[in-house]
Amino acid sequence: MRELAGKTAFVTGGGSGIGFALGEAFAELGMKVMLADVEADPLAAAVTQLRNRGWAVHGITCDVADPASVERAARASFDTFGTVHVVCNNAGVAARGGIDDISLDNWRWVLDVNLMGVVHGIHAFLPHIRAHGEGGHFVNTASMAGLNSGLGFSPYSASKFAVVNISEGLAARLKPLGIGVSVLCPGFVRTRINESGRNRPERYGPASVPDPASPAGILRARLIELTQSGIDPVDVAAQVVSAIRDEELYVFTHPGPGWRAELEERFGAILAAMDKAASRGRP
Ligand SMILES: NC(=O)c1ccc[n+]([C@@H]2O[C@H](COP(=O)([O-])OP(=O)(O)OC[C@H]3O[C@@H](n4cnc5c(N)ncnc54)[C@H](O)[C@@H]3O)[C@@H](O)[C@H]2O)c1
C-alpha cells in the first residue's frame, strides 16, 4: 500500500515499545491511529503524547487474548474513523522457565497473547478490510525467535513460529485481494518486553522467576542484557513503514551474520535431513 497519508492504522501493544513507535511513525505520516493496549495508564499517556503533536490518535483498552475485547476495539475503531486499513497485531509477552518447569499457565498465557492475539486481530479486521475494498495491510509481530530455536524449548518461540506461519499463509491468500501481509521478525529491541509480568492476568497464576544460578536464570539475565542494548523501536517502525509500502512479507531488522548463521544452521539441518531421506529412496 504505497499511499499511507489519510489512511487509518490499528496497533495492539500501542502503549509501549515497538507498538508505540509504530503508532508514532504512522501518525507522523498523516495516518489516523488507534492504539490498543491492555495497560490503561501507559496507553493514555501514549495517546496524550501523540495528540499533543496535533495528530489524530485515539486509544482503547483491549486484551488481545480475549476475542470479545478485540471485536469491541475493532468496532470502536470503525465508529471513530470509519475505515481501518493497516492492522498491526503487535502485542506480546515473554515468560520462560527451565526445560522441566515451564508452567502450563506460562504456556497458556504466552500462546493466548502472542498467538491467539494475532488470530483475534485478523478475525476482527479482515472482513472489514475486504468489504471496504480500499486495500489494507496486516503487520504481525513475530521475532527472530520465530525462525530459529535458539531459545530452546519455549512458549515464546512456539508462539512466534506460529505467527510466522500464519503470516506466510495469510499473505498467499490475501495477495489476490490486494491486501498485504508483513511479518515483523526483530532481534533485540530496547523495550519493556522483559517486564511482561506487569500485564499478567491472575487467571494465569503467579509469575515465576527462575533461580538466577539455574540455566533458565542465566539465560534470562543474558536476554535482559541483550534487550537493553538492542536497537531503538523507532528504527523498527521505519522498516515496517517501508515494508507496508513495498508489500514485503518478511521484515528483518537484524540481518547481521550471527542471526543469519542461526537460520543457515536450521535450514541446513532441515535440507540435510531431506537429502538423507531422499538417499534412502523416499519419494
Ligand atoms: N523487544 C524485543 O527485543 C522484541 C524482539 C522480537 C519481538 N518482539 C515482539 O515485539 C512485540 C512488542 O513488544 P515490545 O518489545 O515493544 O515490548 P513492550 O512490553 O514494551 O510492549 C508490549 C506491549 O503489549 C502490551 N500487551 C501485553 N499483553 C497484552 C494484551 N493481552 N493485550 C493487549 N496488549 C498487551 C503491553 O502492555 C505493552 O504495551 C511483542 O510481540 C514482542 O514479542 C520484541
XYZ file of C-alpha atoms and ligand atoms in Angstrom:
327
model
C 0.000 0.000 0.000
C 2.014 2.967 -1.246
C -0.126 5.860 -0.050
C -0.483 5.930 3.737
C -1.468 9.552 4.442
C -5.156 9.808 5.296
C -5.473 6.067 5.968
C -6.110 4.523 9.384
C -3.926 2.182 11.441
C -4.867 -0.008 14.417
C -1.941 -1.078 16.609
C -2.050 -3.516 19.520
C 0.522 -3.158 22.270
C 0.463 0.513 21.303
C 1.174 1.807 24.799
C 4.848 0.852 24.813
C 7.923 -0.145 22.853
C 7.510 -1.216 19.234
C 3.736 -0.635 19.205
C 4.108 2.947 20.382
C 6.855 3.582 17.809
C 4.587 2.202 15.080
C 1.757 4.499 16.152
C 4.106 7.465 16.184
C 5.530 6.658 12.734
C 2.052 6.236 11.225
C 0.736 9.461 12.783
C 3.796 11.364 11.568
C 2.923 10.234 8.029
C -0.557 11.694 8.326
C -2.380 8.486 9.221
C -5.183 8.282 11.770
C -4.196 5.904 14.553
C -5.994 3.741 17.121
C -3.632 2.480 19.823
C -4.918 -0.567 21.716
C -3.343 -1.891 24.876
C -4.224 -3.844 27.995
C -2.341 -1.402 30.231
C -4.600 1.624 30.656
C -2.298 4.296 32.142
C 0.656 3.950 29.739
C -1.885 3.786 26.899
C -3.487 7.065 27.998
C -0.039 8.677 28.319
C 0.933 7.440 24.848
C -2.243 8.839 23.291
C -1.774 12.197 25.021
C 1.845 12.403 23.894
C 0.909 11.887 20.228
C -2.190 14.082 20.337
C -0.114 16.907 21.774
C 1.730 16.870 18.467
C -1.550 17.605 16.723
C -2.153 14.096 15.417
C -5.431 12.146 15.079
C -4.706 9.465 17.647
C -7.171 7.598 19.857
C -6.724 4.805 22.385
C -8.757 1.828 23.506
C -8.062 -0.636 26.291
C -8.089 -4.112 24.862
C -6.896 -7.545 25.900
C -5.850 -9.310 22.713
C -6.177 -12.692 24.412
C -9.943 -12.087 24.625
C -11.733 -12.230 21.250
C -14.687 -10.152 22.509
C -12.308 -7.431 23.669
C -10.625 -7.305 20.244
C -14.026 -7.201 18.496
C -15.004 -4.256 20.744
C -11.750 -2.462 19.913
C -12.365 -3.049 16.212
C -15.891 -1.631 16.440
C -14.607 1.400 18.351
C -12.084 1.966 15.548
C -14.777 1.760 12.855
C -17.023 4.120 14.869
C -14.188 6.615 15.344
C -12.529 6.554 11.938
C -14.942 4.833 9.539
C -12.415 2.574 7.860
C -9.243 0.837 9.015
C -6.519 -0.090 6.537
C -3.403 -1.141 8.461
C -3.675 -3.590 11.368
C -0.597 -4.260 13.494
C -1.061 -7.359 15.628
C 1.890 -6.480 17.786
C 1.059 -7.005 21.488
C 3.234 -9.694 23.001
C 4.590 -11.081 26.239
C 7.521 -13.247 27.240
C 7.502 -15.846 30.012
C 10.082 -18.512 30.390
C 11.230 -21.316 32.595
C 13.602 -24.240 32.644
C 13.006 -27.247 30.425
C 11.400 -29.157 33.325
C 9.431 -26.386 34.933
C 7.747 -24.095 32.385
C 4.303 -23.972 33.948
C 1.240 -24.792 31.883
C -0.013 -21.339 32.911
C 3.022 -19.817 31.181
C 2.293 -21.808 28.033
C -1.353 -20.685 28.044
C -0.631 -17.033 28.753
C 2.057 -16.676 26.096
C 0.074 -18.563 23.442
C -3.153 -16.700 24.286
C -1.490 -13.291 23.852
C 1.198 -13.871 21.212
C -0.607 -16.382 19.005
C -4.337 -16.032 19.648
C -3.944 -12.239 19.881
C -2.818 -12.266 16.247
C -5.621 -14.630 15.256
C -8.185 -12.423 17.012
C -6.873 -9.319 15.225
C -7.134 -10.986 11.816
C -10.589 -12.316 12.641
C -11.893 -8.927 13.781
C -10.492 -6.826 10.912
C -10.261 -8.995 7.795
C -13.991 -8.919 6.888
C -13.977 -5.119 7.282
C -10.871 -4.572 5.135
C -12.112 -6.960 2.495
C -15.520 -5.234 2.425
C -14.322 -1.627 2.114
C -12.107 -2.574 -0.832
C -9.665 0.321 -0.330
C -6.769 -2.069 0.247
C -5.097 -2.881 3.504
C -2.136 -4.431 5.226
C -1.643 -6.711 8.233
C 1.615 -6.497 10.172
C 2.044 -9.401 12.571
C 4.846 -9.130 15.093
C 6.818 -12.353 15.409
C 10.535 -12.377 16.250
C 13.789 -13.977 15.149
C 12.700 -16.465 17.828
C 10.018 -17.458 15.310
C 12.600 -18.660 12.816
C 15.222 -20.397 14.898
C 15.061 -22.387 18.095
C 17.886 -20.558 19.867
C 15.772 -20.036 22.987
C 15.324 -23.785 23.311
C 12.040 -25.308 24.412
C 9.999 -22.160 24.941
C 6.381 -20.964 24.699
C 7.677 -17.661 23.325
C 9.442 -19.327 20.380
C 6.490 -21.646 19.779
C 4.118 -18.668 19.609
C 6.387 -16.751 17.251
C 6.931 -19.745 14.927
C 3.145 -19.899 14.656
C 2.902 -16.184 13.858
C 5.441 -16.582 11.028
C 3.451 -19.494 9.644
C 0.102 -17.706 9.911
C 1.538 -14.657 8.168
C 3.016 -16.656 5.294
C -0.280 -18.462 4.751
C -2.332 -15.301 5.048
C -0.082 -13.415 2.613
C -0.666 -16.024 -0.078
C -4.435 -15.939 0.455
C -4.794 -12.159 0.602
C -2.488 -11.117 -2.225
C -5.184 -11.605 -4.905
C -7.474 -9.354 -2.846
C -4.954 -6.501 -2.784
C -4.349 -6.888 0.937
C -0.721 -7.113 2.066
C 0.815 -9.003 4.956
C 4.153 -8.486 6.692
C 5.676 -10.496 9.486
C 7.994 -8.485 11.692
C 10.966 -10.530 12.919
C 13.166 -8.390 15.153
C 16.206 -9.459 17.109
C 16.714 -7.423 20.274
C 14.870 -4.113 20.620
C 15.119 -1.736 23.590
C 11.619 -2.080 25.102
C 9.885 -3.327 28.247
C 9.385 -6.881 26.952
C 11.334 -8.308 29.892
C 8.830 -6.701 32.256
C 5.925 -8.539 30.620
C 4.792 -9.836 34.028
C 3.319 -6.371 34.675
C 0.378 -7.391 32.464
C -0.066 -10.972 33.568
C -3.726 -11.588 34.484
C -4.415 -13.516 37.699
C -6.169 -16.269 35.759
C -2.770 -17.489 34.578
C -1.447 -17.929 38.115
C 1.616 -16.315 39.634
C 4.685 -15.450 37.568
C 7.740 -17.475 38.469
C 11.234 -16.004 38.374
C 13.889 -18.669 37.818
C 16.759 -19.110 40.277
C 19.467 -16.733 38.932
C 22.065 -19.530 39.198
C 19.970 -22.017 37.153
C 20.399 -22.308 33.352
C 16.988 -20.608 32.937
C 18.047 -17.797 35.309
C 21.326 -17.284 33.446
C 19.502 -17.200 30.093
C 17.017 -14.678 31.499
C 19.794 -12.347 32.706
C 21.518 -12.572 29.319
C 18.273 -11.801 27.451
C 17.644 -8.761 29.653
C 21.154 -7.520 28.911
C 20.751 -8.057 25.154
C 17.348 -6.341 25.094
C 18.683 -3.329 26.980
C 21.418 -2.938 24.391
C 19.038 -3.607 21.496
C 18.058 -1.238 18.698
C 15.658 1.677 19.068
C 11.980 0.815 18.379
C 11.883 3.880 16.119
C 14.224 2.046 13.696
C 11.890 -0.937 13.715
C 8.870 1.227 12.935
C 10.651 2.867 9.980
C 11.323 -0.562 8.483
C 7.712 -1.595 8.962
C 6.546 1.512 7.086
C 8.849 0.587 4.174
C 7.582 -2.993 4.208
C 3.961 -1.835 4.013
C 4.747 0.484 1.115
C 6.809 -2.115 -0.749
C 4.498 -5.033 0.146
C 7.303 -7.050 1.743
C 6.402 -10.195 3.643
C 9.454 -10.570 5.883
C 10.735 -7.633 7.914
C 14.210 -8.357 9.248
C 15.578 -5.634 11.480
C 18.682 -7.650 12.430
C 20.182 -9.154 9.242
C 23.719 -9.455 10.744
C 25.951 -12.519 10.387
C 25.134 -14.013 13.815
C 21.392 -14.153 13.158
C 21.979 -15.327 9.598
C 24.215 -18.163 10.793
C 21.439 -19.423 13.076
C 18.988 -19.510 10.167
C 21.522 -21.228 7.916
C 22.143 -23.850 10.580
C 18.438 -24.607 10.963
C 17.566 -24.631 7.270
C 20.770 -26.546 6.505
C 19.801 -29.250 9.008
C 16.303 -29.500 7.530
C 17.594 -29.797 3.955
C 20.292 -32.284 5.012
C 17.596 -34.448 6.619
C 15.584 -34.297 3.391
C 18.665 -35.287 1.377
C 19.210 -38.207 3.720
C 15.589 -39.321 3.285
C 15.947 -38.982 -0.491
C 19.140 -41.045 -0.443
C 17.102 -43.811 1.162
C 14.859 -43.801 -1.876
C 11.901 -41.959 -0.330
C 9.669 -40.207 -2.910
N 11.850 -6.170 22.392
C 12.382 -7.145 21.694
O 13.595 -7.403 21.758
C 11.500 -7.950 20.766
C 12.119 -8.807 19.857
C 11.330 -9.550 18.998
C 9.958 -9.425 19.037
N 9.385 -8.583 19.951
C 7.929 -8.513 19.951
O 7.535 -7.163 19.813
C 6.191 -7.023 20.290
C 6.077 -5.743 21.113
O 6.814 -5.918 22.315
P 7.832 -4.819 22.867
O 9.184 -5.381 22.715
O 7.513 -3.493 22.318
O 7.519 -4.906 24.435
P 6.717 -3.910 25.410
O 6.493 -4.690 26.668
O 7.441 -2.620 25.509
O 5.346 -3.680 24.653
C 4.369 -4.685 24.583
C 3.008 -4.042 24.731
O 1.999 -5.060 24.629
C 1.028 -4.805 25.646
N 0.305 -6.026 25.980
C 0.749 -7.089 26.703
N -0.232 -8.003 26.839
C -1.316 -7.514 26.159
C -2.617 -7.995 25.942
N -3.023 -9.174 26.447
N -3.464 -7.253 25.211
C -3.065 -6.049 24.709
N -1.859 -5.525 24.914
C -0.979 -6.253 25.625
C 1.829 -4.259 26.792
O 1.023 -3.564 27.750
C 2.826 -3.375 26.082
O 2.304 -2.072 25.915
C 5.882 -8.309 21.041
O 5.065 -9.139 20.242
C 7.248 -8.930 21.243
O 7.177 -10.331 21.380
C 10.115 -7.842 20.799
